[in-house]
mmCIF file with all atom_site columns, C-alpha atoms in Angstrom:
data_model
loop_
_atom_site.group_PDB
_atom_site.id
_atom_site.type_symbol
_atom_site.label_atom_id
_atom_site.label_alt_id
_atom_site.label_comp_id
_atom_site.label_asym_id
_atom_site.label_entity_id
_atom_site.label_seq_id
_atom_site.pdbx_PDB_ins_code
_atom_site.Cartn_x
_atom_site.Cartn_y
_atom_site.Cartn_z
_atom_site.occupancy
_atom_site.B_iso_or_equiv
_atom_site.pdbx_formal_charge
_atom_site.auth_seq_id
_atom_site.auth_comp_id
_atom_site.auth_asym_id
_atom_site.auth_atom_id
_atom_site.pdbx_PDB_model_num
ATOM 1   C CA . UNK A 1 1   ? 13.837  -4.042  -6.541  1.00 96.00 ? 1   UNK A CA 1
ATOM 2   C CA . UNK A 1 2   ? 11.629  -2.702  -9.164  1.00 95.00 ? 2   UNK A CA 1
ATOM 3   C CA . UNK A 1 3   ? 12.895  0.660   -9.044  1.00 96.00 ? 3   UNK A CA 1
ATOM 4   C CA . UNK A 1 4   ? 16.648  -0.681  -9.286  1.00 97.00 ? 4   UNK A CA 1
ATOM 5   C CA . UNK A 1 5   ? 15.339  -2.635  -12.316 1.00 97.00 ? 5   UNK A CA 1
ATOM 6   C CA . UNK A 1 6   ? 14.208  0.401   -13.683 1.00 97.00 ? 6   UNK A CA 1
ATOM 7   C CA . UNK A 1 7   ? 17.486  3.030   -12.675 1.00 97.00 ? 7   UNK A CA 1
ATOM 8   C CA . UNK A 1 8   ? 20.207  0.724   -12.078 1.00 95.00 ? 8   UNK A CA 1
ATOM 9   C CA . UNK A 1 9   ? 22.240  -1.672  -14.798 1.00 97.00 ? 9   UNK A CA 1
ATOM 10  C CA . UNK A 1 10  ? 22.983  -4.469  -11.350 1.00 97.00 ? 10  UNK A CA 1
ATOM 11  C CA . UNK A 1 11  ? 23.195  -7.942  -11.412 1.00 97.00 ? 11  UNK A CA 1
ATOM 12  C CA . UNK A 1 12  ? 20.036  -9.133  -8.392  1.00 97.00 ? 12  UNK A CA 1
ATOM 13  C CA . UNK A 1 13  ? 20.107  -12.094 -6.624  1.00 97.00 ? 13  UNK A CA 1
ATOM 14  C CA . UNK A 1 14  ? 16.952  -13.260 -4.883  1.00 97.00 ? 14  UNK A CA 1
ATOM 15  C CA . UNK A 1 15  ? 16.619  -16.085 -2.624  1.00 97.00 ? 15  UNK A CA 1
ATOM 16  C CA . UNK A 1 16  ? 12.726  -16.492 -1.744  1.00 96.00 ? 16  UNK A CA 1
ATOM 17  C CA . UNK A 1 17  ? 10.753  -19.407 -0.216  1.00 95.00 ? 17  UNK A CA 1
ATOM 18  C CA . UNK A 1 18  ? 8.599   -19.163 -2.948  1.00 94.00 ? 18  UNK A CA 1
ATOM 19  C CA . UNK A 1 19  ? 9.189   -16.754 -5.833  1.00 95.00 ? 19  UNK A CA 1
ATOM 20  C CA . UNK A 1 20  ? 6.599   -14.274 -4.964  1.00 92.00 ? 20  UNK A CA 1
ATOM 21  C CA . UNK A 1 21  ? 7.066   -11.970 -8.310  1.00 92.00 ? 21  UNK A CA 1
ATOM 22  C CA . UNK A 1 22  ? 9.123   -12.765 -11.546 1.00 94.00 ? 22  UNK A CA 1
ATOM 23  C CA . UNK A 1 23  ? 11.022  -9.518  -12.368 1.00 94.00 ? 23  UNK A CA 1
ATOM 24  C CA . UNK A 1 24  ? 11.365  -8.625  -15.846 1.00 92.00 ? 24  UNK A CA 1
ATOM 25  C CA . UNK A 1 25  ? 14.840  -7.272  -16.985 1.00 93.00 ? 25  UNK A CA 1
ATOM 26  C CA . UNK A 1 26  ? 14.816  -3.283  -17.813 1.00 97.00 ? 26  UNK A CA 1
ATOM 27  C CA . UNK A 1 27  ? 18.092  -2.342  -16.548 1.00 97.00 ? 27  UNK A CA 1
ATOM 28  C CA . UNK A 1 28  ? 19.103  -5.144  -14.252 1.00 97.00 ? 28  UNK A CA 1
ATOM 29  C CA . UNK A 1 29  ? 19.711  -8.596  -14.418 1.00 96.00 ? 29  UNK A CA 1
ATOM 30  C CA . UNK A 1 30  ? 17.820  -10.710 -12.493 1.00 97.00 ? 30  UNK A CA 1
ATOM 31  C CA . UNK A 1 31  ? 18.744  -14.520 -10.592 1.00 96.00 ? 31  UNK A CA 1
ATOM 32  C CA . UNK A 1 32  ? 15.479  -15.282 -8.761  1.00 96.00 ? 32  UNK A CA 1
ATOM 33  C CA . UNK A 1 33  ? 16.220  -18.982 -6.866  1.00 96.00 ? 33  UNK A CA 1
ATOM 34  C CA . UNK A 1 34  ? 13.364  -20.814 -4.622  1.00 97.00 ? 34  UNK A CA 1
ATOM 35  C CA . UNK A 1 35  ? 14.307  -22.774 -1.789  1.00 95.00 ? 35  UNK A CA 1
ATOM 36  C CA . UNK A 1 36  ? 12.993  -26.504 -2.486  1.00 94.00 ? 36  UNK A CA 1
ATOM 37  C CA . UNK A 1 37  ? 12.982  -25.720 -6.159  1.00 96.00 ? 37  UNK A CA 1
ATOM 38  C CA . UNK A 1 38  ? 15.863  -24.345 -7.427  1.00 95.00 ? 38  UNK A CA 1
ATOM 39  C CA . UNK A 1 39  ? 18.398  -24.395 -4.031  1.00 95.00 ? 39  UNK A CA 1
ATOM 40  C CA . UNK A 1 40  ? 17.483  -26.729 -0.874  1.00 94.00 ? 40  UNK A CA 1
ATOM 41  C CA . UNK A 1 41  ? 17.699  -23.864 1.800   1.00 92.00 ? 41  UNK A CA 1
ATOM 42  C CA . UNK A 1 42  ? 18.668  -20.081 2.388   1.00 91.00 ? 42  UNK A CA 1
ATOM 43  C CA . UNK A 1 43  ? 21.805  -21.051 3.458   1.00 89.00 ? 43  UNK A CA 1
ATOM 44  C CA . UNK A 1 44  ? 22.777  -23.184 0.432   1.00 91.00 ? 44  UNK A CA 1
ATOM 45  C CA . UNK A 1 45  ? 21.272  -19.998 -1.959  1.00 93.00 ? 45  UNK A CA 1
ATOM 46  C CA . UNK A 1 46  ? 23.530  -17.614 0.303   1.00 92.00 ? 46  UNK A CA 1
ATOM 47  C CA . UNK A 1 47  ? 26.771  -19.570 -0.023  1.00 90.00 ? 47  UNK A CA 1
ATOM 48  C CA . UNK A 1 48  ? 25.994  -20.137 -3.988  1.00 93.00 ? 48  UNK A CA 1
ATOM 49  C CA . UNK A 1 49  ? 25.330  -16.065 -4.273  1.00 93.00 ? 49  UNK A CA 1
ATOM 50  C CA . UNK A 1 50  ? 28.685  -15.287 -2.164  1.00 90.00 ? 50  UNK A CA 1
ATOM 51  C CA . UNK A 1 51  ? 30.201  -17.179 -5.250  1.00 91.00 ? 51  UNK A CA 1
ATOM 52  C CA . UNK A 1 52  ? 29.005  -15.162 -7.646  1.00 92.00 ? 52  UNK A CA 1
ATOM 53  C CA . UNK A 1 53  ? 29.427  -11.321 -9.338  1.00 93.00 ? 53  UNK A CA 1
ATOM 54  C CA . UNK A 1 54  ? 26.557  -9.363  -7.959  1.00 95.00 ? 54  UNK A CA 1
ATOM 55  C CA . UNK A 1 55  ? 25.119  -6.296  -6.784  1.00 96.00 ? 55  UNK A CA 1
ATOM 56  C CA . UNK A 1 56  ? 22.233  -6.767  -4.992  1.00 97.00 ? 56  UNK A CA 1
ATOM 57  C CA . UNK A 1 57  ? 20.884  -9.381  -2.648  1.00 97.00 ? 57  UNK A CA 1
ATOM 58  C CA . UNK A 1 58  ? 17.425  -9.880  -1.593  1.00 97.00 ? 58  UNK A CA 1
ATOM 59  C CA . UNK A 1 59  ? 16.646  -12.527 1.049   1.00 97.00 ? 59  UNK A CA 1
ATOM 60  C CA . UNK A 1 60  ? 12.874  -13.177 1.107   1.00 94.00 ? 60  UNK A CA 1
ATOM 61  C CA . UNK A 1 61  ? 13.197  -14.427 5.367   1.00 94.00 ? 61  UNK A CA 1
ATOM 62  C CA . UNK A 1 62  ? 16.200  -14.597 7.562   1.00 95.00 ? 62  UNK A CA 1
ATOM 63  C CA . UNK A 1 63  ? 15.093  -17.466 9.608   1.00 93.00 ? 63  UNK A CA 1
ATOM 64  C CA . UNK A 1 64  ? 18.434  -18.783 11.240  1.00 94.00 ? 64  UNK A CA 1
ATOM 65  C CA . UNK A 1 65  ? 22.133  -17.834 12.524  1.00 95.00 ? 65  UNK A CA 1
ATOM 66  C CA . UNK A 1 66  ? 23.750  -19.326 9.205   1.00 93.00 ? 66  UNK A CA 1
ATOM 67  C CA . UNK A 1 67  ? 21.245  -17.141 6.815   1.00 94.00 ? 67  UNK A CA 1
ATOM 68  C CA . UNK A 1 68  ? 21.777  -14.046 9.084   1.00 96.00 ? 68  UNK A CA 1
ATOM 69  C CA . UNK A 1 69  ? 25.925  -14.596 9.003   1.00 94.00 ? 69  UNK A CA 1
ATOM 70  C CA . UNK A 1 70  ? 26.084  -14.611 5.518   1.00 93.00 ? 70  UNK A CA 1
ATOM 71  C CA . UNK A 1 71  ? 23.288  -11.966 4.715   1.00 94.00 ? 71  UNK A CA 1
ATOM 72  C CA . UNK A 1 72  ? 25.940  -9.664  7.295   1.00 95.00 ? 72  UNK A CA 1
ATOM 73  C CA . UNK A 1 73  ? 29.120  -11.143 5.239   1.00 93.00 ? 73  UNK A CA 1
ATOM 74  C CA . UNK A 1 74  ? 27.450  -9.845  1.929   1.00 93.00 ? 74  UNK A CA 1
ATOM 75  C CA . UNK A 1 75  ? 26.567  -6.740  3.702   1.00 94.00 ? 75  UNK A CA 1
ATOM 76  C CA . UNK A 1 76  ? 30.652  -6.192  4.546   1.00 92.00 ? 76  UNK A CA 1
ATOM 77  C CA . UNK A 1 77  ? 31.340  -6.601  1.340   1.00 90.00 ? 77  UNK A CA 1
ATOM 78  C CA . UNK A 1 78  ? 29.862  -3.942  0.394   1.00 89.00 ? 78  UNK A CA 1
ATOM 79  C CA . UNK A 1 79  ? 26.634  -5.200  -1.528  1.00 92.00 ? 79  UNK A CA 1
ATOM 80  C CA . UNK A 1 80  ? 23.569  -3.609  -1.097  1.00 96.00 ? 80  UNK A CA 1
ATOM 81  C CA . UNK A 1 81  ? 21.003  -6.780  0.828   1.00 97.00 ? 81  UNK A CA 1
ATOM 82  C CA . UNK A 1 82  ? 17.451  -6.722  1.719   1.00 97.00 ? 82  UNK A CA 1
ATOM 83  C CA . UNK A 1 83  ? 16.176  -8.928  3.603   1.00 96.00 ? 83  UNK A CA 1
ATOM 84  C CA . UNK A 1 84  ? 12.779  -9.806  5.627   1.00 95.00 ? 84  UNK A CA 1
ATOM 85  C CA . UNK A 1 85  ? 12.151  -11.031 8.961   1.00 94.00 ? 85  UNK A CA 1
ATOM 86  C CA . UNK A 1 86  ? 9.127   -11.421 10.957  1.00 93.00 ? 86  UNK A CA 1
ATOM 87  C CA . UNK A 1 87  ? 9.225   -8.328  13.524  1.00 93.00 ? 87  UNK A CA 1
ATOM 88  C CA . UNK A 1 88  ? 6.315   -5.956  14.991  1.00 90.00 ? 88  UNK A CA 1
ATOM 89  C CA . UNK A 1 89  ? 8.326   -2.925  14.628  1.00 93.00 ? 89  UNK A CA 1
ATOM 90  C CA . UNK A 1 90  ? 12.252  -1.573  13.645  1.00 95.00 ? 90  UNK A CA 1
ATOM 91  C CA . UNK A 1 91  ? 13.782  -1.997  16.985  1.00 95.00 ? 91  UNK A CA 1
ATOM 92  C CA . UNK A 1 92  ? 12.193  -5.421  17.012  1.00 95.00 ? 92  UNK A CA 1
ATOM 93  C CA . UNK A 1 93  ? 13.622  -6.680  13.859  1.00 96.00 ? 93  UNK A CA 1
ATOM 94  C CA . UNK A 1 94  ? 17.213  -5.321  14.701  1.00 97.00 ? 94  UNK A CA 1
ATOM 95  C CA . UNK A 1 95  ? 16.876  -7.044  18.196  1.00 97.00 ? 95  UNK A CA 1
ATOM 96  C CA . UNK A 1 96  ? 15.565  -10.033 16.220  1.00 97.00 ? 96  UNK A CA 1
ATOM 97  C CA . UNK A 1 97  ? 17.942  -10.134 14.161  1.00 97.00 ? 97  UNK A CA 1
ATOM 98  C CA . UNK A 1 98  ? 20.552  -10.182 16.432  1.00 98.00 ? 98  UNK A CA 1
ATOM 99  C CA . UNK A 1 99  ? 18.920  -12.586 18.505  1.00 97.00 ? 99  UNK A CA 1
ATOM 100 C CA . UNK A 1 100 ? 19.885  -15.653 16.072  1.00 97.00 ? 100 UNK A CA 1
ATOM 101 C CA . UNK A 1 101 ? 23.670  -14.784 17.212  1.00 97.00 ? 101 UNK A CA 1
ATOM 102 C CA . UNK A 1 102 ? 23.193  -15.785 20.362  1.00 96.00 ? 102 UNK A CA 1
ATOM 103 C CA . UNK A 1 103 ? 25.666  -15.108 22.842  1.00 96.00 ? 103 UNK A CA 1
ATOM 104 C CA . UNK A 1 104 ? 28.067  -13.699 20.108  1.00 97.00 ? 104 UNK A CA 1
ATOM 105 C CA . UNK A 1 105 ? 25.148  -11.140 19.477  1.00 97.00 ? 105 UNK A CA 1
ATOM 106 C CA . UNK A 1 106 ? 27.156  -8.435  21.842  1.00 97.00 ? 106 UNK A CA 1
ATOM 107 C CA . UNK A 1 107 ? 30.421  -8.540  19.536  1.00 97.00 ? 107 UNK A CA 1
ATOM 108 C CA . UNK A 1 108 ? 28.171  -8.742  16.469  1.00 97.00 ? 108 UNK A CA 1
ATOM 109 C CA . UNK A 1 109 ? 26.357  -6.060  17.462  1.00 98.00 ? 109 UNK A CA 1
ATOM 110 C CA . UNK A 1 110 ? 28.951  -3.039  16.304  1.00 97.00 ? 110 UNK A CA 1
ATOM 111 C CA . UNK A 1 111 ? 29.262  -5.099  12.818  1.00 96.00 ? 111 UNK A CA 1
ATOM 112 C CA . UNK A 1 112 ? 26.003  -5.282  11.863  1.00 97.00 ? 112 UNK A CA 1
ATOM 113 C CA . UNK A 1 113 ? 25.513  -1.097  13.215  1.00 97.00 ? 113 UNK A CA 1
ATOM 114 C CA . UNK A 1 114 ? 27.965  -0.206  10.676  1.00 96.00 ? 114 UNK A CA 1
ATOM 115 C CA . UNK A 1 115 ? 26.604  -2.541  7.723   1.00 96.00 ? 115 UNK A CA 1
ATOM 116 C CA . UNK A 1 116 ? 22.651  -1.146  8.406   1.00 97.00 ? 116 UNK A CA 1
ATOM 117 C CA . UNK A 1 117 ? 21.203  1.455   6.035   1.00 96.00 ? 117 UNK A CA 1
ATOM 118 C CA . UNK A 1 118 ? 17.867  0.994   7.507   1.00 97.00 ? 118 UNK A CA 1
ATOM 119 C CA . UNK A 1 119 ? 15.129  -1.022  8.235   1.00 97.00 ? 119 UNK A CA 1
ATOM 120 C CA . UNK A 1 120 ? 11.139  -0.513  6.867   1.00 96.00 ? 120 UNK A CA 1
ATOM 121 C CA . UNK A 1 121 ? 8.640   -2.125  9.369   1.00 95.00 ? 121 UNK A CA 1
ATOM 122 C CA . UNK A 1 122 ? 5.153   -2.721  7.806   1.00 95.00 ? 122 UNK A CA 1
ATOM 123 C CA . UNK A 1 123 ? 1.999   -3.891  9.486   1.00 91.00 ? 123 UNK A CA 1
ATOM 124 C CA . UNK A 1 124 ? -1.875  -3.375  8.462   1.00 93.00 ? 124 UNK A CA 1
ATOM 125 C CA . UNK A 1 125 ? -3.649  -1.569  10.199  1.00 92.00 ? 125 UNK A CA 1
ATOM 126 C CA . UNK A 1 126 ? -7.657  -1.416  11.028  1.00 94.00 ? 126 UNK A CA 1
ATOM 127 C CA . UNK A 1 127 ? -9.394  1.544   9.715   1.00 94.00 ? 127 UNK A CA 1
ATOM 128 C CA . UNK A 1 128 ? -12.975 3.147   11.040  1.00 94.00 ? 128 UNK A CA 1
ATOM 129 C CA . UNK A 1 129 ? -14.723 1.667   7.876   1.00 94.00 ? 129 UNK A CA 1
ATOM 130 C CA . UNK A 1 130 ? -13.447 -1.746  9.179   1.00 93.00 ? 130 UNK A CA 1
ATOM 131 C CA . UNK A 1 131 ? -10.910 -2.260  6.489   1.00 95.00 ? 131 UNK A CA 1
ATOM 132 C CA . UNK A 1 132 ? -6.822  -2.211  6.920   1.00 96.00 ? 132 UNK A CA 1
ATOM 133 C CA . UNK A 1 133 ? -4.621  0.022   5.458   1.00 96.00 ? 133 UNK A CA 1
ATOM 134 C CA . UNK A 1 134 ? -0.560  -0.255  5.316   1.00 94.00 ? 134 UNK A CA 1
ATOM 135 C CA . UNK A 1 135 ? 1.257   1.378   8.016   1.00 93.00 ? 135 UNK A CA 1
ATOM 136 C CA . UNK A 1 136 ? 5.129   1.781   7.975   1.00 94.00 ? 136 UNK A CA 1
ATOM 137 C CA . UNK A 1 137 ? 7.775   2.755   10.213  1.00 94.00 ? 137 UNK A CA 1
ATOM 138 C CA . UNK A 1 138 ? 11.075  3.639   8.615   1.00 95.00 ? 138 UNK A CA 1
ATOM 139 C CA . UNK A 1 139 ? 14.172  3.892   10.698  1.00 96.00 ? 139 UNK A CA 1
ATOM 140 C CA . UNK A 1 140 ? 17.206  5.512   8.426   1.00 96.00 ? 140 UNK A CA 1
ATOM 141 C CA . UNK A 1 141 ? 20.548  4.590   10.416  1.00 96.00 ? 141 UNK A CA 1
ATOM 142 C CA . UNK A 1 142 ? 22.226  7.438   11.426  1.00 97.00 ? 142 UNK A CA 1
ATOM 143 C CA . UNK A 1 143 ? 25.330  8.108   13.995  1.00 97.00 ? 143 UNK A CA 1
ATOM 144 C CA . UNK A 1 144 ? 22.716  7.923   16.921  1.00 97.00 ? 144 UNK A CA 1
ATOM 145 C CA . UNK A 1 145 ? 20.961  4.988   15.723  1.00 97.00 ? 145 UNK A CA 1
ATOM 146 C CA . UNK A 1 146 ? 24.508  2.956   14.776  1.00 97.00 ? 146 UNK A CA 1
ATOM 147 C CA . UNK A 1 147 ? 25.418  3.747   18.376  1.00 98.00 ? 147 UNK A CA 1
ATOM 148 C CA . UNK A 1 148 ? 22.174  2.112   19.746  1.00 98.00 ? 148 UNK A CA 1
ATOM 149 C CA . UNK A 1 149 ? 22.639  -1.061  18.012  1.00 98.00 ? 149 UNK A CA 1
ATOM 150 C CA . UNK A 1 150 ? 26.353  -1.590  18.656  1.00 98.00 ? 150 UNK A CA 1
ATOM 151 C CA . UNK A 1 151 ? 24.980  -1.121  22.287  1.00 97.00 ? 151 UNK A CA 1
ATOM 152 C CA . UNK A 1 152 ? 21.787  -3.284  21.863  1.00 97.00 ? 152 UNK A CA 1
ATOM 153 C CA . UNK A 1 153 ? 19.802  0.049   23.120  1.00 96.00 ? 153 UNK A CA 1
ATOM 154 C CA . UNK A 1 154 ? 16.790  -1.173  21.773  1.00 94.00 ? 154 UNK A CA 1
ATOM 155 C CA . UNK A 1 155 ? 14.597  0.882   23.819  1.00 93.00 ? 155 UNK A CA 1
ATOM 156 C CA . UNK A 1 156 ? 16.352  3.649   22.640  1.00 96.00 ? 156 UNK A CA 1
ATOM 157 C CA . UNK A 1 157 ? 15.593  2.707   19.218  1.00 95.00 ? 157 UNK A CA 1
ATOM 158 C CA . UNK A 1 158 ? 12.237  3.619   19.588  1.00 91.00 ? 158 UNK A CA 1
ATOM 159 C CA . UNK A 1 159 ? 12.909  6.968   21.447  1.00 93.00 ? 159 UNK A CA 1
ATOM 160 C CA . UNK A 1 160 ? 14.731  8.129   18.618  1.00 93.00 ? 160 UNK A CA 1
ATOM 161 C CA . UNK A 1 161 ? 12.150  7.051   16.071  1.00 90.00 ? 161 UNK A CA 1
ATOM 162 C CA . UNK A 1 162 ? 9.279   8.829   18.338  1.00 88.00 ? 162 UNK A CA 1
#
């Protein structure tokens, strides 16, 4: 978000549970909303920014079906949305992810393939001098990778990222 701020002129939307950093406008324009505070839940902050002229989206947690739905409408649309989820690794978050569609998840599957740009996985990590240090695993979508999620290849996922 920062570097969009700084090289893009976009209109941001965040929806975070709380507001973990006020962005300053440079070249975008920022509508930073807390859930409790300023909207009463994800969802309501998701149908609100559907509503609205915007570029970007940035969900601080996908934490149900309805907030994964419309983070995948807005992605369909064509706006760029980040989003986070609690996942151990990239194949994890996609399977999470479509794990809140339940037993639609199989037909969902080839929508959200095509909508996915890619997914960062970040964890810390123990060093020898018994601190942690940031570890990430990036997974761009490609033709192969679109493929295993419309199929739910999870496994697969990780074989390509090795």
């Amino acid at each position: 978000l920062r570097m969009i701020n700084e090289k893009r002129s976009a209109h941001v939307i965040t929806i975070e549970d709380p507001i973990e950093f006020v962005f300053q406008r440079d070249q975008a324009i920022f509508s930073q909303r807390q859930v409790g505070k300023d909207i009463s839940s994800f969802g309501e902050g998701l149908r609100q920014a559907l509503r609205q002229s915007y570029d970007v989206l940035m969900i601080g947690e996908i934490r149900d079906r309805e907030t994964a739905e419309t983070a995948l409408r807005a992605a369909e649309s064509g706006r760029f949305v980040m989003a986070s989820l609690h996942s151990r690794n990239a194949s994890s978050a996609i399977s999470k992810m479509l794990s809140y569609f339940g037993g639609d998840a199989t037909s969902i599957a080839p929508t959200f393939a095509n909508s996915l740009v890619g997914v960062v996985a970040q964890c810390l990590v123990p060093t020898t001098k018994g601190k942690y240090t940031l570890a990430a695993e990036i997974l761009v979508n490609d033709v192969a990778v679109t493929e295993f999620v419309a199929d739910m290849a999870f496994g697969k996922i990780n074989n390509h990222l090795q």
